[in-house]
């Protein structure tokens, strides 16, 4: 069967200015398909379970895949395995639905992606794009967009506010790159100010892109300075008070190559009374452009964003990270569904370093974003359950039984994936990967393979959690392994009141060529305590070459409570 996806690059996902101005929830350019049904999950951090507890949680990441409309404008399950995917939500704060052309002005996020992001506590931004003049941008488009009623109110703002509320996304990214005149530029400034005021009153946000100046010219400043800061915080009373909040944040352009501009951004943010972490310094990581290939240049640009190893100047706006999907430097997964290992390896390298291990600092090569940016988590209530599903597969499974043999993709079905991918206590022995040939539920399991050394304990920490243990709390682990003699796998729990102590509970008992569920009941010693991290431990009396162990399901729950499957 030929695999395909139904990517929609027209309404209701993409609107012209005229369609925006006429939009209503019941109109022809609206659709319930775009309504995200998962609300934004609250996130938490915990320095005690960070691998580097000295890292602050100040720097945020805005993630801007270039052309998200071409990757994610779908609703429902797609019969194509190799659509764009993402698994490292623990490090993101915002996902921007970046894209557009001169006629495709308004880009709306799809509900499957918004649901996946919200499940992980990540905010999603729609995008308004005004093209550079060389690519068809025109002042006429801007003036049409900036129409005001008789009372001076911008007519599109109620529509844009209604869209956020109806579709349940979290903000707007305003990308104005059309060269225009000063009158239109000032109108755009006032539009952003008014949109921000109304959006923030609802807990939403507006991010401005560093392009157009107040005189209407397009001139990227590449740092926060006196030219573009009026689009963040302005002195409209002309009394020096800088009283007017214009936007929630700003995305800074990419033309910088040292720490001078990030330093200047922090200085200017402090001067105008705003957090320097409202400034998202852009890093364009498409090979051959600007910051370029993260594998070779990542340590440089991340170091330049920091005063020292643990003190960032600003937040980070990561542009074109889809390079791991559709740039052959990293993978050919967009064209070849069998190349998924290269795709996932590249994404792991971006976040976890050349060793794909956020627990250890790489001696050579790019250290991964996790070297500078700690993880966050949403796992704070029971039940917590995961099948480790990445949101796509080449087969389908239910309770360990294969029920389908066709390729599929639906990021809406993605489970909460490991916070750390993949945090082994030592390198060069075991590795962890998604196994699309075998699963307990949905499309894949987590498979640990490698050479298990003799008389050594190798730990794999998986999840940062904040789970309160009751007298009825139990933990299920569904596992499978053909290796039993002299090997032992244990569940590892770390508790918030003893972050340096690991408690172990045996999982495997004999060979299991089929899926086996091990239930662990926590005794009264743990009642009232908070599980802060969950992992696995691997041991063997004798060395075991070509070892493998699969995990299909992990569930923490109070006995009798109903979990997800």
Tab-separated table of C-alpha atoms in Angstrom, residues 67 124 232 284 339 511 514 561:
chain	number	residue	atom	x	y	z
A	67	UNK	CA	7.546	25.410	7.398
A	124	UNK	CA	1.989	26.823	20.904
A	232	UNK	CA	8.918	45.227	23.520
A	284	UNK	CA	19.536	29.340	12.687
A	339	UNK	CA	16.069	5.955	7.885
A	511	UNK	CA	13.126	-15.382	30.533
A	514	UNK	CA	6.216	-12.545	25.604
A	561	UNK	CA	-7.597	3.697	39.876
